[in-house]
PDB file of C-alpha atoms in Angstrom:
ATOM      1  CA  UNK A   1     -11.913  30.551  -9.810  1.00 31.00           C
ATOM      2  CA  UNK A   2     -10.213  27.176  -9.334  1.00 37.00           C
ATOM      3  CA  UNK A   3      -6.125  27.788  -9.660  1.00 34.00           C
ATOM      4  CA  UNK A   4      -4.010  25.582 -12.338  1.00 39.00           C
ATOM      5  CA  UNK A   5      -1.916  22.875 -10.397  1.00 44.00           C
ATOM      6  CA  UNK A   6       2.042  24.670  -9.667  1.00 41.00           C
ATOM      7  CA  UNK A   7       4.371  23.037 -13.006  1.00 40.00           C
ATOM      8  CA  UNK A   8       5.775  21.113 -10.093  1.00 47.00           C
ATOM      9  CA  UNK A   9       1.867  19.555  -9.867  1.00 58.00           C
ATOM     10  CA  UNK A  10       2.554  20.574  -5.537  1.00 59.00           C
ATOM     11  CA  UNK A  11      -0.904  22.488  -5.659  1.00 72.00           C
ATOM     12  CA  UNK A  12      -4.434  20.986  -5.192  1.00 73.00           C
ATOM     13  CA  UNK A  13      -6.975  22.549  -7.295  1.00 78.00           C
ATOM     14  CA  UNK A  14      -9.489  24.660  -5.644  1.00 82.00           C
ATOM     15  CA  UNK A  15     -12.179  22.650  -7.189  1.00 83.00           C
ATOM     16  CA  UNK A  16     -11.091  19.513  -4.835  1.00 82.00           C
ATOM     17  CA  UNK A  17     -13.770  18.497  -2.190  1.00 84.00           C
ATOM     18  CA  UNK A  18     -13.097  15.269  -1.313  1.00 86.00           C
ATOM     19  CA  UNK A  19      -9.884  13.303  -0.092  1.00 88.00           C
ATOM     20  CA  UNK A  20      -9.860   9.712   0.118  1.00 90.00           C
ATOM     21  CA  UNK A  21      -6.946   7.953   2.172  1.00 94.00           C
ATOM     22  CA  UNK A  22      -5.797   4.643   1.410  1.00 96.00           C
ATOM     23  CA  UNK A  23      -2.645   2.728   2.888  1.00 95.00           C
ATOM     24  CA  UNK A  24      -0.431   0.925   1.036  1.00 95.00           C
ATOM     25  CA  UNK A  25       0.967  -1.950   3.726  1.00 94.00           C
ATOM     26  CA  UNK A  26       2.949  -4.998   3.476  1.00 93.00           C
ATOM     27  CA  UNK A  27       5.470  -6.623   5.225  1.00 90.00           C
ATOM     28  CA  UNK A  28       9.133  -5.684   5.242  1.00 84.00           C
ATOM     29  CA  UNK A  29      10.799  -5.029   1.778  1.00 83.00           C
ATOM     30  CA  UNK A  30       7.469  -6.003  -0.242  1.00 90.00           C
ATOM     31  CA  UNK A  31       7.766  -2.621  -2.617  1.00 90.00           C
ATOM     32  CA  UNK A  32       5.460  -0.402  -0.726  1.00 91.00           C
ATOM     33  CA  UNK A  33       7.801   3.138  -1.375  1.00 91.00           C
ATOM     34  CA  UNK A  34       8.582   1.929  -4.475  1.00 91.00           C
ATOM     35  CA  UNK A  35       4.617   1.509  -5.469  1.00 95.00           C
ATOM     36  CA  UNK A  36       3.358   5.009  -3.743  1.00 94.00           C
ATOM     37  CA  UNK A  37       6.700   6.190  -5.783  1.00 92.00           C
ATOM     38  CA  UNK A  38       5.407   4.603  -9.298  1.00 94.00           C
ATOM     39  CA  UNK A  39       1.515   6.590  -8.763  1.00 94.00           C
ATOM     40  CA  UNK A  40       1.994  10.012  -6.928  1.00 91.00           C
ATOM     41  CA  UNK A  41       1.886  12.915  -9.007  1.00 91.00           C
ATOM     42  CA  UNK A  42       3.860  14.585  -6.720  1.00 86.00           C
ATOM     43  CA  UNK A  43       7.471  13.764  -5.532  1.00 81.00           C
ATOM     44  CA  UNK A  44       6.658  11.595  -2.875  1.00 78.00           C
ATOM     45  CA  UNK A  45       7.504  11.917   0.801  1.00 70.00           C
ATOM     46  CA  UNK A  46       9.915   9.459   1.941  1.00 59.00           C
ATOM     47  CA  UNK A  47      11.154   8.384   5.537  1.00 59.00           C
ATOM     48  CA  UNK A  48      13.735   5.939   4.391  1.00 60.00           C
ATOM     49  CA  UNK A  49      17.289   5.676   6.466  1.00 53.00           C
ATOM     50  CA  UNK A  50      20.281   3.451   5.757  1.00 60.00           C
ATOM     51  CA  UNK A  51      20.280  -0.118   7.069  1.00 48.00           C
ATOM     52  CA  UNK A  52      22.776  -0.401   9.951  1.00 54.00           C
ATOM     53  CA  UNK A  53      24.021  -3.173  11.174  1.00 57.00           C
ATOM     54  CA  UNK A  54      21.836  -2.616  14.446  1.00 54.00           C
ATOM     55  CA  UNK A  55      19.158  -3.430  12.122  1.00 53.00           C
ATOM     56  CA  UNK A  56      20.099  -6.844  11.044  1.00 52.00           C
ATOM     57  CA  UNK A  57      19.530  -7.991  14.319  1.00 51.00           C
ATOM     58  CA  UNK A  58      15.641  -7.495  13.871  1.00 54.00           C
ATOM     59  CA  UNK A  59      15.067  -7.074  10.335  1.00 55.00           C
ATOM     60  CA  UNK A  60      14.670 -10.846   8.436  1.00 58.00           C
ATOM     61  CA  UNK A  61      17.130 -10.138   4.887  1.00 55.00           C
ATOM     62  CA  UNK A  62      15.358 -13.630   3.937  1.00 58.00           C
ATOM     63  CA  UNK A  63      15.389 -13.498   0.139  1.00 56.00           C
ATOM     64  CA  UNK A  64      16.028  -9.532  -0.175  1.00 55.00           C
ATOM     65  CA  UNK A  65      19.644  -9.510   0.598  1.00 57.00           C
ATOM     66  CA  UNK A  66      19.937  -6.189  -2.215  1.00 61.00           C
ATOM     67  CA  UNK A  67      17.748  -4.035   0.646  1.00 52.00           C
ATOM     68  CA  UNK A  68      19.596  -0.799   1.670  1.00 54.00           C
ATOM     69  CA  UNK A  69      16.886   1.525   3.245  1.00 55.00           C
ATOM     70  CA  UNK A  70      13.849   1.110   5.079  1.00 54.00           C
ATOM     71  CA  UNK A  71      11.051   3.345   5.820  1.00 51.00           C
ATOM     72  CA  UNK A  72      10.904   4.201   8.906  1.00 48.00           C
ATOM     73  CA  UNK A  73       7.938   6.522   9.614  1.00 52.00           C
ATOM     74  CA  UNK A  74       5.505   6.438   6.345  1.00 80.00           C
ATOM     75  CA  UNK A  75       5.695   7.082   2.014  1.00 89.00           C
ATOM     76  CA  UNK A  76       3.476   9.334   0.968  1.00 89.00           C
ATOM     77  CA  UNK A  77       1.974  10.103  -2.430  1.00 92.00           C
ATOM     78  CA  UNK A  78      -0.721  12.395  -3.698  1.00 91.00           C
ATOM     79  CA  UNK A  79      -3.102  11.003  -7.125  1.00 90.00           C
ATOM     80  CA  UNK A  80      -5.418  13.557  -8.451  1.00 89.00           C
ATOM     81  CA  UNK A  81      -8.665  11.558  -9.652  1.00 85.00           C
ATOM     82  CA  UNK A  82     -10.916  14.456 -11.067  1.00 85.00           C
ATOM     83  CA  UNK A  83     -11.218  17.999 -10.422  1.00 87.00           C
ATOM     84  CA  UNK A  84     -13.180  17.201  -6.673  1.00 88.00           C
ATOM     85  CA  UNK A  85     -11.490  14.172  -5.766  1.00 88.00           C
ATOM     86  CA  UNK A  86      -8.403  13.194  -4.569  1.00 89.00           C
ATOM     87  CA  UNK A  87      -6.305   9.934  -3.499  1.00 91.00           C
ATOM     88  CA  UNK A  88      -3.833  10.483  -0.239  1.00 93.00           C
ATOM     89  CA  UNK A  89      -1.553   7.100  -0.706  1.00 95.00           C
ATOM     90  CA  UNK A  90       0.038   6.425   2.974  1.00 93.00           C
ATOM     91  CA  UNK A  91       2.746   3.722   3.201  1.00 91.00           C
ATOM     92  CA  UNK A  92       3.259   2.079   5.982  1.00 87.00           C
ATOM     93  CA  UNK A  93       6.425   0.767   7.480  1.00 81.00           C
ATOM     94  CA  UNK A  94       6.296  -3.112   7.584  1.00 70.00           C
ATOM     95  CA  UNK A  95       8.809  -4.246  10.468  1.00 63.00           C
ATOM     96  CA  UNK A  96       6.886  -5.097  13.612  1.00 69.00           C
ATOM     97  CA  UNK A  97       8.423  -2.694  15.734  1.00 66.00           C
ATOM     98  CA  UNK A  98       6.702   0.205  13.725  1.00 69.00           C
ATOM     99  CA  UNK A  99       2.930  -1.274  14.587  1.00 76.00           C
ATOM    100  CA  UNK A 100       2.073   1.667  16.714  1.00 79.00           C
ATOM    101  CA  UNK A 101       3.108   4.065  14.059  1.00 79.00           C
ATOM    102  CA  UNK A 102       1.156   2.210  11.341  1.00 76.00           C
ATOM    103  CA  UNK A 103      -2.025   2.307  14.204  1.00 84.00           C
ATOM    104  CA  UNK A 104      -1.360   5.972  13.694  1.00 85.00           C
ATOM    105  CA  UNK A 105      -1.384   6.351  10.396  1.00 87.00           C
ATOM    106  CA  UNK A 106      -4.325   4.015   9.503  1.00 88.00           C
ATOM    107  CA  UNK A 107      -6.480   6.344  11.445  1.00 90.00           C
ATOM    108  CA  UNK A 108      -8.783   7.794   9.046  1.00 93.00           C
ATOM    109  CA  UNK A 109      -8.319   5.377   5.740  1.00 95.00           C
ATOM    110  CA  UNK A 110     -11.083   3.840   4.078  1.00 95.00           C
ATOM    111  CA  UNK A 111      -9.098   0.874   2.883  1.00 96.00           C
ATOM    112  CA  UNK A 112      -6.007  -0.543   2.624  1.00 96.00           C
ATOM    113  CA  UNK A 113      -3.996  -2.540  -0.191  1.00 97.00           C
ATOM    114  CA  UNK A 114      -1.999  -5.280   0.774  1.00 97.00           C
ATOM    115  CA  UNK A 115       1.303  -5.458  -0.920  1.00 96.00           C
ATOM    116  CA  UNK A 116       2.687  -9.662  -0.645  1.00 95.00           C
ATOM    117  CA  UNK A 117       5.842 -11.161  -1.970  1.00 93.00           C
ATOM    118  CA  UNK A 118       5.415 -14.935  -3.014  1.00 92.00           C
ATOM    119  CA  UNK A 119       8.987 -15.850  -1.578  1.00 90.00           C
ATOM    120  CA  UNK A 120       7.620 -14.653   1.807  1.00 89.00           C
ATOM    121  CA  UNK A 121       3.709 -14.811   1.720  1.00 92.00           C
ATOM    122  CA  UNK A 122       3.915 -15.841   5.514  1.00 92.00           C
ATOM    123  CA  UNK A 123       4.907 -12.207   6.580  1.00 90.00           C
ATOM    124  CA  UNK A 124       1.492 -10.621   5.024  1.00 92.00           C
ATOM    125  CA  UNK A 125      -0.789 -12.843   8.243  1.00 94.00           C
ATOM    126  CA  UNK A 126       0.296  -9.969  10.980  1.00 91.00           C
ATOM    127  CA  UNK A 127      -0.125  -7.026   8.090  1.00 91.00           C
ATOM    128  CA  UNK A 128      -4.128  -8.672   6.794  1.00 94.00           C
ATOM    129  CA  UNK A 129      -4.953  -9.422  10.844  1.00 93.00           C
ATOM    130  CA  UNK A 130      -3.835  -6.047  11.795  1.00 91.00           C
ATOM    131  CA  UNK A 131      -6.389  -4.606   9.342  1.00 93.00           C
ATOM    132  CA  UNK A 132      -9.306  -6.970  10.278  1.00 95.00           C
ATOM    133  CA  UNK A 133      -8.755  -6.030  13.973  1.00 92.00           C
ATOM    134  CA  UNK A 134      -9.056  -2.174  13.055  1.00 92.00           C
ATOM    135  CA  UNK A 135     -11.884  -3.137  10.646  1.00 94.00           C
ATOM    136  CA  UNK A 136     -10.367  -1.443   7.853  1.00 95.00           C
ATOM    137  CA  UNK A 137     -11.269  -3.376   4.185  1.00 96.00           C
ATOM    138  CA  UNK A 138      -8.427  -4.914   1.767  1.00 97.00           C
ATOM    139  CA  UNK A 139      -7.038  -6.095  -1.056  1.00 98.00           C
ATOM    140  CA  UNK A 140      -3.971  -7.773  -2.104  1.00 98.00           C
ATOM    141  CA  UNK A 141      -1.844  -7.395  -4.787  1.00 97.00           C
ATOM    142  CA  UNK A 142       0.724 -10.045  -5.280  1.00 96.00           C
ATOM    143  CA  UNK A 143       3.915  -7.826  -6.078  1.00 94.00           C
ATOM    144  CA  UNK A 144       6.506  -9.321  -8.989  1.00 90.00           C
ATOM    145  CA  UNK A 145      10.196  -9.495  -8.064  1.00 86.00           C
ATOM    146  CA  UNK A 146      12.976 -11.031 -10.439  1.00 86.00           C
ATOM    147  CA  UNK A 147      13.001 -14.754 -10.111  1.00 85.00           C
ATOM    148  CA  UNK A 148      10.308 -15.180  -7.422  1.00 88.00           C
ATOM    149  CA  UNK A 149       8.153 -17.854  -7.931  1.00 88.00           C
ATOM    150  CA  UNK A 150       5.117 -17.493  -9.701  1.00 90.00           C
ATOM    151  CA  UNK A 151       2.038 -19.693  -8.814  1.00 93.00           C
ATOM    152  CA  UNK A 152      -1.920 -19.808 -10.114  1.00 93.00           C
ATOM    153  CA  UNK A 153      -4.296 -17.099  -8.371  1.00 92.00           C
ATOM    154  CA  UNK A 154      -6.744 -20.031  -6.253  1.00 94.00           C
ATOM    155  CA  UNK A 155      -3.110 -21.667  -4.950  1.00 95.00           C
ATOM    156  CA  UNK A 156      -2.310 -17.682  -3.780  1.00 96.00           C
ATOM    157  CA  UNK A 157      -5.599 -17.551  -2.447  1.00 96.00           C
ATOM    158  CA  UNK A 158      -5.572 -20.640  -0.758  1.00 95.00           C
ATOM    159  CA  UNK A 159      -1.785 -20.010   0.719  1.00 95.00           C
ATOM    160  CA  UNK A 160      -3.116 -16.316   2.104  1.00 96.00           C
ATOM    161  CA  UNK A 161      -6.145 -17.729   3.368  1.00 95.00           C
ATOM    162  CA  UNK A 162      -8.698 -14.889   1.422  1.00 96.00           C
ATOM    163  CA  UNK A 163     -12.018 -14.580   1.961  1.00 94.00           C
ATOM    164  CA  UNK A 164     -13.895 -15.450  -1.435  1.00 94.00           C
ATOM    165  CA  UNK A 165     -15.033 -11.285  -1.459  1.00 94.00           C
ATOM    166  CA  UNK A 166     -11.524 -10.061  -0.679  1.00 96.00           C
ATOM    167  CA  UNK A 167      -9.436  -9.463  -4.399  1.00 97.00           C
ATOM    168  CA  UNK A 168      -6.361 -10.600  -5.167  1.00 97.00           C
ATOM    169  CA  UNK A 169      -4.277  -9.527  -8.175  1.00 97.00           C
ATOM    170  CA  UNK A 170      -0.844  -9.597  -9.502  1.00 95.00           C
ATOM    171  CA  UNK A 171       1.150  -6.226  -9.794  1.00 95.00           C
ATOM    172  CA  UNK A 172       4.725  -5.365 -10.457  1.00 96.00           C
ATOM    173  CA  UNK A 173       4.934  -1.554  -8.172  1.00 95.00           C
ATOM    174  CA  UNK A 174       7.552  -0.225 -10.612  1.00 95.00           C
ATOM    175  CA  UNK A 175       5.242   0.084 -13.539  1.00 96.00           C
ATOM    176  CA  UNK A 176       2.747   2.630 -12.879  1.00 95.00           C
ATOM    177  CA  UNK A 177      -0.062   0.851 -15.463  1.00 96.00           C
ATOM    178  CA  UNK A 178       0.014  -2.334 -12.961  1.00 96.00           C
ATOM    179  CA  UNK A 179      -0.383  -0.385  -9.517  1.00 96.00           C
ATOM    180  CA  UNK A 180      -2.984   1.652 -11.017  1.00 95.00           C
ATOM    181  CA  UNK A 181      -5.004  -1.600 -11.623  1.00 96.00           C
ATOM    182  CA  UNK A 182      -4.558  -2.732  -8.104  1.00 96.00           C
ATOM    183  CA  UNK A 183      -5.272   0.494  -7.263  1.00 94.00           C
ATOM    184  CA  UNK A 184      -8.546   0.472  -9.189  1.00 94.00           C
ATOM    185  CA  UNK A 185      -9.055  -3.279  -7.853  1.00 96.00           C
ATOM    186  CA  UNK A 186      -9.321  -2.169  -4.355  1.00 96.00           C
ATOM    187  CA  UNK A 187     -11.284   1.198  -4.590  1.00 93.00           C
ATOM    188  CA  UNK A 188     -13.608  -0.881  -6.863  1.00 93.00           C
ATOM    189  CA  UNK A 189     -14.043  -3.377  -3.934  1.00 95.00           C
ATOM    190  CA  UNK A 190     -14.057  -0.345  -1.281  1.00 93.00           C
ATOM    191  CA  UNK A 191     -17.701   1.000  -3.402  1.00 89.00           C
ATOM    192  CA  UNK A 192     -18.678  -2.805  -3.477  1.00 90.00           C
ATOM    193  CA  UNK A 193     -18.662  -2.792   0.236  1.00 87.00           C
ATOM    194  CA  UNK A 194     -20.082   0.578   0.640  1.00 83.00           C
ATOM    195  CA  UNK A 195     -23.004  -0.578  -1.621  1.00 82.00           C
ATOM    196  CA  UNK A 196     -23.596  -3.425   0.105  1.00 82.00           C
ATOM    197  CA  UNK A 197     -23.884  -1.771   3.140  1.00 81.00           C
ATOM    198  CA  UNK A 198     -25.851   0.958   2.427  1.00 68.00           C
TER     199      UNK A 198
END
């Protein structure tokens, strides 16, 4: 007999029999807590400490000069598909420093999305080569902040240097309608691949 999920929705079903883990990566400040935040059905794990001043002397304020906290071990959120399947959202910390600890948790995930700012698309090249060297699949979602500039999809494309097959869409991580479509975007392209290959 399957059990109910808890009120608190803490409890898998008994029914589940598959897990699926995706990351959600980016560079620094791009809106990956805030996006594993917006979709997890549970309260979300967060590693997130106070900036110190320490901090300043390695971590690039460039255009997000409101930042307070940074994650500095992994978000995690939970997304119950169907009564067998299940989404494990991982987010992974986006200063350099952490690479090791975002080897770690990429272990094990079938795909990743990509999480880019346009006031700082530069900073997503070490995030999307990371993944091609540990041959895990991607898509980016171009994440909306107040008053950053906002340019045509091809001239994205063109500045983040996509394959033609890898997606690209626009998302804003605070509304959970938007990340579930990037969300969607990249598991669609995830059973694309797997078709393909099969």
């Amino acid at each position: 007999m399957a059990s109910a999920l808890a009120s608190d929705g803490v409890y898998l079903r008994d029914t589940v029999r598959t897990a699926v883990k995706l990351l959600v990566v980016g560079p620094f400040a791009v809106g990956k807590t805030t996006f594993v935040g917006t979709l997890s059905e549970i309260r979300p794990l967060r590693t997130e400490e106070t900036m110190t001043q320490a901090g300043a002397l390695v971590d690039d304020l460039a255009g997000v000069s409101g930042k307070s906290t940074t994650t500095v071990a992994l978000d995690f959120g939970r997304l119950t598909l169907t009564d067998e399947l299940v989404l494990y959202l991982f987010g992974a910390p986006g200063q350099q420093r952490f690479t090791q600890v975002w080897k770690d948790i990429a272990h094990g995930a079938l795909g990743a999305l990509v999480l880019t700012d346009t006031r700082r698309l530069e900073q997503s090249f070490e995030v999307m080569s990371l993944l091609e060297e540990l041959g895990i699949p991607y898509a980016v979602a171009v994440n909306s902040f107040d008053g950053a500039p906002a340019f045509p999809g091809e001239e994205l494309r063109d500045a983040l240097d996509l394959l033609p097959e890898t997606p690209l869409v626009l998302c804003d991580a605070r509304d959970a309608t938007s990340s579930t479509q990037a969300l969607i975007t990249l598991v669609e392209h995830l059973l694309t691949r797997n078709q393909e290959n099969a």
